[in-house]
Short mmCIF file of C-alpha atoms in Angstrom, two decimals:
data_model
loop_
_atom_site.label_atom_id
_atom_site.label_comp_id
_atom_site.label_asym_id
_atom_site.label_seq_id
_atom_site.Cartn_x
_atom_site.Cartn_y
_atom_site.Cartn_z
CA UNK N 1 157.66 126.31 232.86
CA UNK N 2 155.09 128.93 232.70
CA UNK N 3 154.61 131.31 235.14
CA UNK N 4 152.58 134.33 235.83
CA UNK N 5 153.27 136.32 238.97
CA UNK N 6 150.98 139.33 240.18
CA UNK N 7 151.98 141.84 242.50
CA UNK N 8 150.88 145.45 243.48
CA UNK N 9 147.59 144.40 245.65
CA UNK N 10 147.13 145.73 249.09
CA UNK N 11 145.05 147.52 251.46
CA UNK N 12 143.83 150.85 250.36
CA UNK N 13 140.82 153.38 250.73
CA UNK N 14 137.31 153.79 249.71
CA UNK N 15 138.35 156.17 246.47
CA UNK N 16 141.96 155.76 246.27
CA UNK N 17 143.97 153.92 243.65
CA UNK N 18 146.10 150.84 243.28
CA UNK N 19 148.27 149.41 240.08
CA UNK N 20 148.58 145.69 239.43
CA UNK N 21 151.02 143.94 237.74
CA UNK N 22 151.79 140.92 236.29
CA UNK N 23 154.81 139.28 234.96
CA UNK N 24 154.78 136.58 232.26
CA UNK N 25 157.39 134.06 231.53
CA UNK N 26 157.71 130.09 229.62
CA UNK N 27 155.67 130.95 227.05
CA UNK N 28 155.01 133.63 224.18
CA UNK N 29 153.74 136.27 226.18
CA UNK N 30 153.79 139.34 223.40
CA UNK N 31 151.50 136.68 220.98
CA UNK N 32 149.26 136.40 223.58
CA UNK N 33 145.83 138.13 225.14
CA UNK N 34 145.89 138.71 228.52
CA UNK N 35 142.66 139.29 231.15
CA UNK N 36 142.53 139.73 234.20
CA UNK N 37 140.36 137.92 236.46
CA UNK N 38 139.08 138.83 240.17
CA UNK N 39 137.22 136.53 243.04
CA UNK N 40 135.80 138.15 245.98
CA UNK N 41 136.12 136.36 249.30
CA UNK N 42 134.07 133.25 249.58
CA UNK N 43 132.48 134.28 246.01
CA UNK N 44 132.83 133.41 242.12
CA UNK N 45 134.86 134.24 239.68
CA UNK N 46 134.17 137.39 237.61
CA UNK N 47 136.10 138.70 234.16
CA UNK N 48 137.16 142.40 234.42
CA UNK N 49 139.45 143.29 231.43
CA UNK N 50 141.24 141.90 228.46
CA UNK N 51 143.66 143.36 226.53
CA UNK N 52 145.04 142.42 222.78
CA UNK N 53 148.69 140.93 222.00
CA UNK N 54 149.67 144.37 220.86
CA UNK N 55 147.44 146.46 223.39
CA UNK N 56 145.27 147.81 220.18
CA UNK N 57 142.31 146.67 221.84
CA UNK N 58 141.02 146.50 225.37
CA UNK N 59 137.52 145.12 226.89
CA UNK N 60 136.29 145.96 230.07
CA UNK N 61 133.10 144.21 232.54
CA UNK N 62 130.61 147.01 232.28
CA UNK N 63 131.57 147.59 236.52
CA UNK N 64 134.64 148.95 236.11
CA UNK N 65 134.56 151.05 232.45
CA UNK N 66 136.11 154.16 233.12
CA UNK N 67 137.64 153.45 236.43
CA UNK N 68 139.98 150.56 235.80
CA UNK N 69 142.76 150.29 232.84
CA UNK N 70 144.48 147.38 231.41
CA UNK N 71 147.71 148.28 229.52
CA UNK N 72 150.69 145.70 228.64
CA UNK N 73 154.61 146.25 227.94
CA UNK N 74 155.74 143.88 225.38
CA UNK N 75 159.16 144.60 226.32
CA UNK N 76 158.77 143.61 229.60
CA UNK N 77 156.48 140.75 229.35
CA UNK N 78 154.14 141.97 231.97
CA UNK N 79 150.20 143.34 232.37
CA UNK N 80 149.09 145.95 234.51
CA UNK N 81 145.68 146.97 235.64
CA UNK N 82 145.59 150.72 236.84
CA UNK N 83 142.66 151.08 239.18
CA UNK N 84 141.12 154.11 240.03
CA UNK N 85 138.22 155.11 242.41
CA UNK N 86 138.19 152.09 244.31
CA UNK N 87 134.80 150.75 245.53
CA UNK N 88 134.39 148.13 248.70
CA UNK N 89 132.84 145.95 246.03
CA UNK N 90 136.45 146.04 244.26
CA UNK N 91 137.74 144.16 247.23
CA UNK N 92 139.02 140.81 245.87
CA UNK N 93 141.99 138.43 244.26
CA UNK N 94 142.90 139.98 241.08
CA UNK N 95 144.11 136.94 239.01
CA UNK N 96 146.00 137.58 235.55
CA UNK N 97 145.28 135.01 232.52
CA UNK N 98 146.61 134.06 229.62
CA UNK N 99 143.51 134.96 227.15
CA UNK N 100 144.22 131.78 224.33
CA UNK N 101 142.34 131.08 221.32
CA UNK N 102 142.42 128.14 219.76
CA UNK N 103 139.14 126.92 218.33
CA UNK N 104 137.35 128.72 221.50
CA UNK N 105 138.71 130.95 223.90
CA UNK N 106 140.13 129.99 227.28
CA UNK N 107 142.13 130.94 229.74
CA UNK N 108 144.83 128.26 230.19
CA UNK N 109 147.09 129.87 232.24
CA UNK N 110 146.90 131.46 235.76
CA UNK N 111 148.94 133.64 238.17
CA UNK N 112 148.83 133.19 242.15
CA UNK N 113 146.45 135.93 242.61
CA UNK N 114 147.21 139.40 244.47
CA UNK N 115 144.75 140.44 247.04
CA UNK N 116 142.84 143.81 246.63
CA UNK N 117 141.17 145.16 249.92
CA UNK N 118 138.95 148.39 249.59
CA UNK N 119 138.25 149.66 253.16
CA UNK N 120 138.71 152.61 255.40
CA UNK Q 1 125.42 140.02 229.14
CA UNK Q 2 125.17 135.91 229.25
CA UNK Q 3 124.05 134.21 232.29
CA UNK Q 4 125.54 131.33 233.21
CA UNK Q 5 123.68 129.31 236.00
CA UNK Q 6 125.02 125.78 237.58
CA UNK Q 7 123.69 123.20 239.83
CA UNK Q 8 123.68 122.10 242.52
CA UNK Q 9 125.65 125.55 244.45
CA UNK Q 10 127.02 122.00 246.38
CA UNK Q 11 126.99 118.27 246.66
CA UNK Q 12 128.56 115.60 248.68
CA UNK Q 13 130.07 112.72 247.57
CA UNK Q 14 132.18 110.08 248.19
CA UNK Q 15 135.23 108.79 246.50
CA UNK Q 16 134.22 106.47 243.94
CA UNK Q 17 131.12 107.94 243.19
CA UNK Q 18 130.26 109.58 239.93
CA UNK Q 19 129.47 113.14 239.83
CA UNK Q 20 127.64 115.26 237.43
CA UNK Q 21 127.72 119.01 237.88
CA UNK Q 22 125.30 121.03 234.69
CA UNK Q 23 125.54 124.60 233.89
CA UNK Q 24 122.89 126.17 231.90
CA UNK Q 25 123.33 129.46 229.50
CA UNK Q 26 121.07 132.67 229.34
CA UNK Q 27 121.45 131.83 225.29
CA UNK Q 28 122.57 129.61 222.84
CA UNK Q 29 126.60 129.71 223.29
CA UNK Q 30 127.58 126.65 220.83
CA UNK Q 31 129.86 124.92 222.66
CA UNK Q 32 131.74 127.91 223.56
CA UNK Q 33 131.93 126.74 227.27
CA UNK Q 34 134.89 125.90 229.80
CA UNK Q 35 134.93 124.08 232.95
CA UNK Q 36 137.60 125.53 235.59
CA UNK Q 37 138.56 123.71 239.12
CA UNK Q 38 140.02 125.72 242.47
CA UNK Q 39 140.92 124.31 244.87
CA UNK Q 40 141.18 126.57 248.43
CA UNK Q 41 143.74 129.32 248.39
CA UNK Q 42 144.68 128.64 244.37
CA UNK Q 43 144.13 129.80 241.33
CA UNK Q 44 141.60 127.98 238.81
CA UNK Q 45 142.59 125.60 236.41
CA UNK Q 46 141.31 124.89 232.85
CA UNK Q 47 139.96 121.26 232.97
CA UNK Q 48 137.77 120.99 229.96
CA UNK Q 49 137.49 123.33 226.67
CA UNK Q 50 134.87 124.19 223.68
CA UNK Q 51 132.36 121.83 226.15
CA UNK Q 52 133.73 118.85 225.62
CA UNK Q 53 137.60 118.67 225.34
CA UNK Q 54 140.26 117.72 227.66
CA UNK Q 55 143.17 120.12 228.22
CA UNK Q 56 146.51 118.48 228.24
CA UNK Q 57 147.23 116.36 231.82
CA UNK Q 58 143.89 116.50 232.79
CA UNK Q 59 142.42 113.00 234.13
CA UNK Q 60 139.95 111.32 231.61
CA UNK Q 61 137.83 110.81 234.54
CA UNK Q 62 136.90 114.34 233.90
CA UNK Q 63 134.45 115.07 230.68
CA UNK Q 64 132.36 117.52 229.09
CA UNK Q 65 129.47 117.55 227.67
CA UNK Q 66 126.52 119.78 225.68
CA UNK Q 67 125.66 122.13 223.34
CA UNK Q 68 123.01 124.78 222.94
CA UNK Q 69 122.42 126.57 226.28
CA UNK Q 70 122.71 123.12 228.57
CA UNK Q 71 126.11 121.28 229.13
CA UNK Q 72 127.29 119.02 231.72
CA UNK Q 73 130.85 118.54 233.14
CA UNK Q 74 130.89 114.69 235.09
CA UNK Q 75 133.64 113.19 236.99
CA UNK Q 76 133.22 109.68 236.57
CA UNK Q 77 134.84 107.81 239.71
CA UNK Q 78 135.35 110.79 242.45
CA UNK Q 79 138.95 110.65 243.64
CA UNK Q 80 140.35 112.60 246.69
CA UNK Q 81 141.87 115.23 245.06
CA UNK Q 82 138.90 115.95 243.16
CA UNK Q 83 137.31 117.63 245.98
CA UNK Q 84 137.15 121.40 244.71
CA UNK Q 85 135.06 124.16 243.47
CA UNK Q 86 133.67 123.87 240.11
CA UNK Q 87 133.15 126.48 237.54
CA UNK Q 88 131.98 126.60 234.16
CA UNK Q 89 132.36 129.96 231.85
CA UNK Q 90 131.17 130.84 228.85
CA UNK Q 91 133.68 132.02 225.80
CA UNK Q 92 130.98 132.63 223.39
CA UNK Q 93 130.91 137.09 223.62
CA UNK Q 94 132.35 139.75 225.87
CA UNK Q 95 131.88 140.14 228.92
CA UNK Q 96 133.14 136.28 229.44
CA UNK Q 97 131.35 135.43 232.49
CA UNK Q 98 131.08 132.07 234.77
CA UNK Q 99 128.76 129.75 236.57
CA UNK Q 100 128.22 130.80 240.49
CA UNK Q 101 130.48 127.50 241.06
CA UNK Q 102 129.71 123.97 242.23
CA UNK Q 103 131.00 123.26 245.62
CA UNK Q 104 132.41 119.17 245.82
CA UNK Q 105 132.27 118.02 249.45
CA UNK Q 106 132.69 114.45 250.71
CA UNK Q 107 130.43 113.13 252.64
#
């Protein structure tokens, strides 16, 4: 069974930080691209980073370049998103997703969500 | 960056009825487009892929449709559980980016 399981979200300040993570299992996680994807409340869904099966290549939405980091551990089957200099407009559910390719890209594979809350 | 733009932002229905949701692109995207559904409090899930086919266990009630910059995802005979948000996304360059979402109500 595949599962993806995020953790790390919480409340935190205007400015501070806050690490994801997310745990992959029942399928092959290290041959895989991984995003991240986030949903403000009662909004859409918006892409924020991707991240290559052997972390040699990252994309970021233009939003969060140079505040937020995606990084994987192969090892460990997980993805992490290291955000810094939160925003209020930050505050959302921070989904991870399996990134698959085949034909077109898709993601086919979701976690729970962990929710991200940017206030004072 | 591509826009994606759906309509209607929300419809009611009733079950039985067929339902057609479109989404149209800023720019040509092939048929590099997904349709997602959430329903409240869950994460999406992948319905449709490359516009027009059916990801494994999905109901063949649900089909895609389109190419160019207009596509169409329609739900042929509403059923209960189909009552959900609806969005498409397109896979055709980075950033990947989605419809607003198409909210299914029943009337």
């Amino acid at each position: 069974e595949v599962q993806l399981v995020e953790s790390g979200g919480g409340l935190v300040q205007p400015g501070g930080s806050l690490r994801l993570s997310c745990e992959a299992s029942g399928f092959t996680y290290s041959g895989s691209w991984m995003s991240w994807v986030r949903q403000a409340p009662g909004k859409g869904l918006e892409w924020v980073a991707n991240i290559k099966e052997d972390g040699s290549d990252k994309n970021y939405v233009d939003s969060v370049k140079g505040r937020f980091t995606i990084s994987r551990d192969n090892a460990k089957n997980s993805v992490y998103l290291q955000m810094n200099s939160l925003r209020a407009e930050d505050t959302a559910v921070y989904y991870c997703a399996r990134d698959h390719w085949a034909n077109s890209q898709m993601f086919d594979y979701w976690g729970q969500g962990t929710l991200v809350t940017v206030s004072s | 960056d591509i826009q994606m733009t759906q309509s209607p932002s929300s419809l009611s229905a009733s079950v039985g009825d067929r339902v057609t949701i479109t989404c149209r692109a800023s720019q040509s995207i092939t048929t590099f487009i997904n349709w997602y559904q959430q329903t409240p409090g869950k994460a999406p899930k992948l319905l449709i892929h490359a516009a027009s086919n059916l990801q494994t266990g999905v109901p063949s009630r649900f089909s895609g449709s389109g190419s160019g910059t207009d596509f169409t995802l329609t739900i042929s005979s509403l059923q209960a559980e189909d009552f959900a948000s609806y969005y498409c996304q397109q896979s055709y360059n980075n950033p990947k980016t989605f419809g607003q979402g198409t909210r299914v109500e029943i009337k």
